[in-house]
Short mmCIF file of C-alpha atoms in Angstrom, two decimals:
data_model
loop_
_atom_site.label_atom_id
_atom_site.label_comp_id
_atom_site.label_asym_id
_atom_site.label_seq_id
_atom_site.Cartn_x
_atom_site.Cartn_y
_atom_site.Cartn_z
CA MET A 868 0.49 -20.53 22.67
CA GLN A 869 0.74 -18.03 19.85
CA GLU A 870 1.05 -14.34 20.63
CA THR A 871 0.96 -11.88 17.76
CA LEU A 872 1.77 -8.22 18.47
CA PHE A 873 1.10 -5.25 16.24
CA PRO A 874 2.03 -1.60 16.69
CA GLY A 875 -0.48 1.18 16.71
CA TYR A 876 0.22 4.29 14.68
CA THR A 877 -0.59 7.97 14.62
CA ILE A 878 -0.33 9.93 11.38
CA GLY A 879 -0.82 13.64 10.80
CA ASP A 880 0.95 16.95 11.20
CA ASP A 881 0.18 16.81 14.94
CA ALA A 882 1.07 13.13 15.37
CA TYR A 883 3.86 13.83 17.87
CA THR A 884 1.46 15.50 20.31
CA ASN A 885 0.23 11.98 21.04
CA ILE A 886 3.61 10.93 22.49
CA PRO A 887 2.82 11.55 26.20
CA ALA A 888 -0.52 9.71 26.12
CA VAL A 889 0.89 6.71 24.24
CA CYS A 890 4.29 6.40 25.93
CA ALA A 891 3.59 7.29 29.57
CA PRO A 892 2.42 3.77 30.53
CA PHE A 893 5.87 2.44 29.58
CA GLY A 894 7.97 4.71 31.77
CA LYS A 895 9.17 8.28 32.19
CA LYS A 896 12.60 8.38 30.57
CA ALA A 897 13.30 8.06 26.85
CA ALA A 898 16.55 7.98 24.90
CA VAL A 899 16.26 9.45 21.40
CA ILE A 900 18.46 7.70 18.82
CA GLY A 901 18.61 8.26 15.07
CA GLY A 902 20.39 9.47 11.99
CA LYS A 903 21.90 12.94 11.88
CA HIS A 904 19.50 14.34 9.27
CA ALA A 905 16.55 12.58 10.91
CA LEU A 906 17.33 14.06 14.30
CA ALA A 907 17.68 17.49 12.76
CA ALA A 908 14.20 17.11 11.28
CA ALA A 909 12.38 15.55 14.23
CA GLU A 910 14.17 16.12 17.53
CA GLU A 911 12.80 19.61 18.18
CA LYS A 912 9.24 18.43 17.49
CA ILE A 913 9.68 15.46 19.81
CA ARG A 914 11.06 17.62 22.62
CA LYS A 915 8.28 20.17 22.19
CA ALA A 916 5.67 17.40 22.30
CA VAL A 917 6.88 16.13 25.69
CA GLU A 918 7.26 19.55 27.32
CA GLY A 919 5.22 19.70 30.51
CA SER A 920 4.54 15.96 30.45
CA ASP A 921 5.91 13.10 32.54
CA ILE A 922 8.23 12.04 29.69
CA GLU A 923 11.88 13.08 30.11
CA ILE A 924 14.47 12.85 27.31
CA THR A 925 17.66 11.37 28.79
CA GLY A 926 19.75 12.19 25.74
CA THR A 927 19.93 12.31 21.96
CA PHE A 928 22.40 10.00 20.22
CA TRP A 929 23.55 9.29 16.67
CA TYR A 930 23.02 5.63 15.81
CA GLY A 931 26.47 5.28 14.23
CA GLY A 932 25.74 5.27 10.51
CA GLU A 933 25.28 1.52 9.99
CA SER A 934 22.92 -1.09 11.39
CA SER A 935 25.73 -3.13 12.88
CA VAL A 936 26.52 -5.13 15.99
CA GLU A 937 29.39 -2.75 16.65
CA ASN A 938 27.10 0.29 16.77
CA ILE A 939 24.59 -1.52 18.96
CA GLN A 940 27.35 -2.31 21.46
CA MET A 941 28.39 1.36 21.36
CA LEU A 942 24.83 2.46 22.20
CA ILE A 943 24.14 0.06 25.09
CA PRO A 944 25.74 2.26 27.78
CA LYS A 945 24.01 5.36 26.39
CA VAL A 946 20.54 3.96 27.15
CA LYS A 947 21.23 2.64 30.64
CA ASP A 948 19.14 5.40 32.26
CA ALA A 949 16.24 5.17 29.80
CA ASP A 950 12.99 3.26 30.24
CA MET A 951 12.28 3.32 26.51
CA ILE A 952 13.89 4.13 23.18
CA PHE A 953 12.64 6.57 20.56
CA ALA A 954 13.97 5.39 17.18
CA VAL A 955 14.16 8.21 14.65
CA GLY A 956 15.01 8.00 10.96
CA GLY A 957 15.10 5.47 8.16
CA GLY A 958 15.50 1.71 8.04
CA LYS A 959 19.05 1.29 9.28
CA ALA A 960 18.70 3.74 12.18
CA ILE A 961 15.43 2.14 13.25
CA ASP A 962 16.76 -1.42 12.90
CA THR A 963 19.73 -0.46 15.06
CA CYS A 964 17.38 0.82 17.76
CA LYS A 965 15.09 -2.18 17.33
CA VAL A 966 17.80 -4.75 17.97
CA LEU A 967 19.20 -2.59 20.77
CA SER A 968 15.74 -2.56 22.36
CA HIS A 969 15.40 -6.32 22.03
CA MET A 970 18.85 -6.87 23.53
CA THR A 971 18.27 -4.52 26.47
CA HIS A 972 14.61 -5.48 27.02
CA ARG A 973 13.23 -1.99 26.54
CA PRO A 974 10.05 -0.94 24.71
CA PHE A 975 10.66 1.17 21.64
CA PHE A 976 8.69 3.68 19.61
CA THR A 977 9.48 4.67 16.04
CA PHE A 978 9.51 8.03 14.30
CA PRO A 979 10.07 7.47 10.58
CA THR A 980 11.41 10.60 8.92
CA ILE A 981 11.56 9.01 5.48
CA ALA A 982 9.25 6.49 3.82
CA SER A 983 11.87 4.10 2.54
CA THR A 984 11.17 0.77 4.27
CA CYS A 985 8.70 -0.88 6.64
CA ALA A 986 11.36 -1.12 9.38
CA SER A 987 9.48 1.27 11.66
CA CYS A 988 6.55 -1.18 11.86
CA THR A 989 8.25 -4.57 12.03
CA SER A 990 9.81 -6.86 14.60
CA LEU A 991 12.47 -8.15 12.17
CA GLY A 992 15.84 -6.38 12.22
CA ILE A 993 18.50 -6.48 9.52
CA LEU A 994 22.15 -6.23 10.51
CA TYR A 995 25.09 -5.39 8.26
CA HIS A 996 28.84 -5.54 8.56
CA PRO A 997 30.59 -2.16 8.95
CA ASP A 998 31.41 -2.26 5.20
CA GLY A 999 27.68 -2.37 4.36
CA SER A 1000 27.47 -6.03 3.33
CA LEU A 1001 24.68 -8.14 4.82
CA ARG A 1002 25.53 -9.84 8.13
CA GLU A 1003 22.30 -11.49 9.35
CA TYR A 1004 18.64 -11.13 10.19
CA SER A 1005 17.73 -10.51 13.82
CA PHE A 1006 14.53 -12.38 14.59
CA SER A 1007 12.05 -11.30 17.21
CA LYS A 1008 8.27 -11.20 17.57
CA ILE A 1009 8.35 -7.82 19.31
CA PRO A 1010 7.54 -4.86 17.03
CA PRO A 1011 7.53 -1.23 18.14
CA ASN A 1012 4.78 -0.27 20.54
CA HIS A 1013 3.66 2.64 18.36
CA ILE A 1014 4.65 4.51 15.19
CA PHE A 1015 4.48 8.29 15.06
CA ILE A 1016 4.27 9.48 11.45
CA ASP A 1017 4.52 13.17 10.59
CA PRO A 1018 3.89 13.25 6.81
CA GLN A 1019 5.26 16.78 6.46
CA ILE A 1020 8.68 15.63 7.70
CA ILE A 1021 8.57 12.86 5.07
CA ALA A 1022 7.41 15.31 2.38
CA ASP A 1023 10.36 17.57 3.25
CA ALA A 1024 12.88 14.71 3.05
CA PRO A 1025 14.75 13.95 -0.19
CA VAL A 1026 12.35 12.36 -2.66
CA LYS A 1027 14.83 9.57 -3.42
CA TYR A 1028 13.84 7.81 -0.20
CA LEU A 1029 10.16 7.68 -1.11
CA TRP A 1030 11.22 6.59 -4.61
CA ALA A 1031 13.25 3.68 -3.28
CA GLY A 1032 10.66 2.87 -0.62
CA MET A 1033 8.06 2.20 -3.27
CA GLY A 1034 10.33 -0.42 -4.81
CA ASP A 1035 10.88 -2.16 -1.49
CA THR A 1036 7.16 -2.08 -0.71
CA MET A 1037 6.03 -3.73 -3.93
CA ALA A 1038 8.41 -6.63 -3.26
CA LYS A 1039 6.42 -7.68 -0.21
CA HIS A 1040 3.39 -8.56 -2.35
CA PHE A 1041 5.26 -10.39 -5.09
CA GLU A 1042 7.55 -12.27 -2.71
CA CYS A 1043 5.03 -13.56 -0.19
CA THR A 1044 2.48 -14.57 -2.81
CA THR A 1045 5.17 -16.50 -4.65
CA SER A 1046 6.90 -18.06 -1.64
CA SER A 1047 3.54 -19.32 -0.31
CA ARG A 1048 2.40 -20.77 -3.64
CA GLY A 1049 0.99 -24.26 -3.23
CA ASP A 1050 0.68 -23.96 0.55
CA VAL A 1051 -2.43 -23.89 2.73
CA PRO A 1052 -1.36 -21.06 5.05
CA ALA A 1053 -2.40 -20.88 8.68
CA HIS A 1054 -4.51 -17.93 9.83
CA SER A 1055 -1.74 -15.41 10.48
CA ASP A 1056 0.09 -16.22 7.26
CA ALA A 1057 -3.14 -16.13 5.26
CA MET A 1058 -4.00 -12.71 6.71
CA GLY A 1059 -0.59 -11.34 5.73
CA ILE A 1060 -0.68 -12.78 2.24
CA ALA A 1061 -4.15 -11.31 1.64
CA LEU A 1062 -3.05 -7.94 3.01
CA SER A 1063 0.01 -7.88 0.75
CA THR A 1064 -2.15 -6.62 -2.13
CA MET A 1065 -2.02 -3.29 -0.29
CA CYS A 1066 1.74 -3.26 -0.80
CA ALA A 1067 1.54 -3.13 -4.59
CA GLU A 1068 -1.76 -1.71 -5.83
CA PRO A 1069 -1.55 1.69 -4.05
CA ILE A 1070 2.03 2.14 -5.23
CA LEU A 1071 1.20 1.38 -8.86
CA ARG A 1072 -1.89 3.62 -8.65
CA TRP A 1073 -0.60 6.66 -6.73
CA GLY A 1074 3.18 6.34 -6.76
CA HIS A 1075 3.91 8.73 -9.62
CA GLN A 1076 1.70 11.47 -8.14
CA ALA A 1077 3.10 10.88 -4.65
CA MET A 1078 6.60 11.50 -5.98
CA GLU A 1079 5.51 14.77 -7.57
CA ASP A 1080 3.89 15.83 -4.29
CA CYS A 1081 7.02 14.94 -2.34
CA LYS A 1082 9.15 16.96 -4.73
CA ALA A 1083 6.86 19.93 -4.02
CA HIS A 1084 6.97 19.26 -0.22
CA ARG A 1085 3.20 18.96 -0.35
CA VAL A 1086 1.18 16.57 1.85
CA THR A 1087 -1.72 15.14 -0.18
CA ASN A 1088 -4.02 12.15 -0.01
CA GLU A 1089 -1.91 10.38 -2.65
CA LEU A 1090 1.32 10.92 -0.73
CA THR A 1091 -0.31 9.88 2.54
CA GLU A 1092 -1.65 6.67 0.97
CA VAL A 1093 1.80 5.78 -0.35
CA ILE A 1094 3.45 6.57 3.01
CA LEU A 1095 0.97 4.28 4.76
CA GLY A 1096 1.56 1.59 2.14
CA ILE A 1097 5.32 1.71 2.61
CA ILE A 1098 5.39 1.91 6.39
CA VAL A 1099 2.21 0.31 7.73
CA SER A 1100 0.78 -2.11 5.14
CA THR A 1101 4.15 -3.66 4.40
CA GLY A 1102 5.13 -3.76 8.05
CA LEU A 1103 1.92 -5.51 9.05
CA VAL A 1104 2.43 -8.12 6.34
CA SER A 1105 5.92 -8.75 7.68
CA ASN A 1106 4.57 -9.13 11.21
CA PHE A 1107 1.70 -11.41 10.15
CA VAL A 1108 3.62 -13.88 8.02
CA GLN A 1109 6.36 -16.33 8.94
CA VAL A 1110 9.90 -15.32 8.08
CA ASP A 1111 10.02 -17.59 5.03
CA TYR A 1112 7.14 -15.61 3.51
CA THR A 1113 8.29 -12.14 4.52
CA THR A 1114 11.29 -12.18 2.22
CA GLY A 1115 12.10 -13.86 -1.07
CA MET A 1116 13.99 -13.78 -4.32
CA ALA A 1117 13.90 -10.00 -4.83
CA HIS A 1118 15.60 -9.46 -1.48
CA ALA A 1119 18.00 -12.34 -2.10
CA ILE A 1120 19.10 -10.57 -5.28
CA TYR A 1121 19.46 -7.30 -3.39
CA ASN A 1122 21.68 -9.05 -0.85
CA GLY A 1123 23.76 -10.38 -3.72
CA PHE A 1124 24.44 -6.91 -5.04
CA THR A 1125 25.71 -5.72 -1.63
CA ILE A 1126 29.04 -7.40 -2.42
CA LEU A 1127 29.71 -5.19 -5.45
CA PRO A 1128 31.92 -2.19 -4.66
CA SER A 1129 30.47 -0.37 -7.68
CA THR A 1130 26.91 -0.67 -6.37
CA GLU A 1131 27.91 0.33 -2.84
CA GLU A 1132 30.17 3.20 -3.95
CA HIS A 1133 27.32 4.81 -5.87
CA HIS A 1134 25.10 4.58 -2.76
CA HIS A 1135 22.24 2.76 -4.41
CA LEU A 1136 19.42 2.51 -1.90
CA HIS A 1137 18.00 -0.73 -0.51
CA GLY A 1138 14.57 -0.37 -2.12
CA GLU A 1139 16.08 0.82 -5.38
CA VAL A 1140 18.04 -2.40 -5.80
CA VAL A 1141 15.12 -4.48 -4.50
CA SER A 1142 12.95 -2.99 -7.26
CA TYR A 1143 15.40 -4.42 -9.79
CA GLY A 1144 15.19 -7.69 -7.86
CA ILE A 1145 11.40 -7.74 -8.33
CA LEU A 1146 11.84 -7.59 -12.10
CA ALA A 1147 14.46 -10.34 -12.00
CA MET A 1148 12.27 -12.47 -9.73
CA LEU A 1149 9.21 -12.09 -11.98
CA THR A 1150 11.37 -12.99 -14.97
CA VAL A 1151 12.74 -16.13 -13.31
CA ASP A 1152 9.21 -17.09 -12.26
CA LYS A 1153 7.83 -16.29 -15.73
CA GLN A 1154 5.23 -13.88 -14.33
CA TYR A 1155 5.63 -11.79 -17.45
CA GLU A 1156 2.36 -9.83 -17.23
CA GLU A 1157 3.16 -8.70 -13.69
CA ARG A 1158 6.74 -7.97 -14.72
CA ASP A 1159 5.52 -5.65 -17.46
CA LYS A 1160 3.36 -3.70 -15.00
CA VAL A 1161 6.32 -3.20 -12.72
CA MET A 1162 8.61 -2.45 -15.67
CA ARG A 1163 6.29 0.32 -16.87
CA PHE A 1164 6.02 1.75 -13.38
CA ASN A 1165 9.78 1.63 -12.79
CA ARG A 1166 10.39 3.36 -16.08
CA SER A 1167 7.79 6.04 -15.27
CA ILE A 1168 9.60 7.13 -12.10
CA GLY A 1169 13.17 6.13 -12.93
CA LEU A 1170 13.57 3.01 -10.79
CA PRO A 1171 16.13 0.55 -12.21
CA THR A 1172 15.21 -1.88 -14.94
CA LYS A 1173 18.70 -2.98 -16.08
CA LEU A 1174 22.13 -3.68 -14.62
CA ALA A 1175 23.68 -0.38 -15.66
CA ASP A 1176 21.09 1.43 -13.55
CA ILE A 1177 22.69 -0.07 -10.42
CA HIS A 1178 26.28 0.08 -11.69
CA ALA A 1179 26.58 -3.64 -12.33
CA THR A 1180 27.58 -5.66 -15.38
CA PRO A 1181 26.76 -9.16 -16.72
CA GLN A 1182 30.22 -10.24 -15.55
CA ASP A 1183 29.13 -9.64 -11.94
CA LEU A 1184 26.13 -11.94 -12.06
CA THR A 1185 27.65 -15.23 -10.92
CA ALA A 1186 29.16 -13.65 -7.80
CA VAL A 1187 25.92 -11.79 -7.11
CA ALA A 1188 23.85 -14.98 -7.46
CA GLU A 1189 26.22 -16.96 -5.24
CA LYS A 1190 25.93 -14.32 -2.49
CA ALA A 1191 22.14 -14.18 -2.98
CA LEU A 1192 21.78 -17.88 -2.23
CA LYS A 1193 23.93 -17.81 0.90
CA GLY A 1194 21.09 -16.24 2.87
CA ILE A 1195 17.71 -17.63 3.87
CA ASP A 1196 15.56 -15.59 1.49
CA VAL A 1197 14.64 -18.44 -0.86
CA ARG A 1198 14.86 -21.21 1.70
CA LYS A 1199 11.09 -21.52 1.22
CA TRP A 1200 10.25 -21.21 -2.49
CA PRO A 1201 7.96 -23.19 -4.84
CA TYR A 1202 11.01 -24.80 -6.48
CA PRO A 1203 14.77 -25.12 -5.88
CA VAL A 1204 16.63 -21.95 -6.81
CA THR A 1205 20.12 -22.27 -8.30
CA VAL A 1206 22.88 -19.85 -9.18
CA GLU A 1207 22.39 -20.68 -12.85
CA MET A 1208 18.67 -19.92 -12.61
CA LEU A 1209 19.30 -16.45 -11.16
CA VAL A 1210 22.05 -15.66 -13.66
CA GLU A 1211 19.92 -16.71 -16.62
CA GLY A 1212 16.94 -14.78 -15.29
CA MET A 1213 18.95 -11.58 -14.94
CA LYS A 1214 20.44 -12.05 -18.39
CA GLU A 1215 16.94 -12.53 -19.83
CA LEU A 1216 15.77 -9.40 -18.02
CA GLU A 1217 18.76 -7.46 -19.36
CA GLU A 1218 17.92 -8.38 -22.93
CA TYR A 1219 14.22 -7.69 -22.43
CA SER A 1220 14.82 -4.33 -20.75
CA GLN A 1221 16.93 -3.13 -23.66
CA SER A 1222 14.04 -3.75 -26.08
CA PHE A 1223 11.10 -2.82 -23.83
CA ALA A 1224 9.10 0.06 -25.26
CA GLY A 1225 6.46 0.17 -22.53
#
């Protein structure tokens, strides 16, 4: 038996008013967990939305600052009286709540306050060590029950999160179409692969304007389309396809860079580094025409195109590549991937980026 679950979503400036109708069938008590800035932006709206309803907030809790096993263990006693969990914030806060929900067998609902990843739509959770380095993927087939998206909260958030989110989103298209090359995918995988076009084309078309709108704290059609691309389209692809298609070389390269103190110390965002990984992946795979499209786009909005942009050097590449291949990201790829292949690809990209006129 195959059971595939997908979250519903509500988007709009009054999205939170839908909380009682959507959540009431799952219980009466909800614990609200998120990042500090996210809670400051959304908690009051959430509480106002449930006033006079059957939904009671049992407490509001900071998620701990890292998507880690340690923080999940810290949160378990805080949700003992809750029927459900409201996950508020960006990728790491939501992944913390997601794995907590899976571990404690509670339904969860997500409230993305930034458009930086598809975490608020997916069943997959990513866990890190307390120092920020990758620990493991947490696999489940249970996504959130519903996503509540207030685009004004996202428009009022720092634009850097939307900026990085666009990089992470584009990766879904390039990774799953490459990792599935030569296969005859089953229905669910084929649906996800076909849908992945919606993870790249809207970003390349509307991304620059969406950034300008976000800078101006203005909700527009372009910004809304990009928000939906980052959160919903990419999340649905992740839920449709098998794990070996939902990640790939761009994310492997990102994971490699998590070991560099220089990259971590400068707080480079997940999607920011992934966007560099896309360029490296397309270089390794010799998809030069696609690489040039992404290169032009990255340059137009300031996403990284060379090592210096993420505070790395050519001397770091062997260690980065070795870490990249320790995970499962290129376990399923059209050809064997080696450390030497990744190093040479990044060196080729470095040389090309220096001369690219766009």
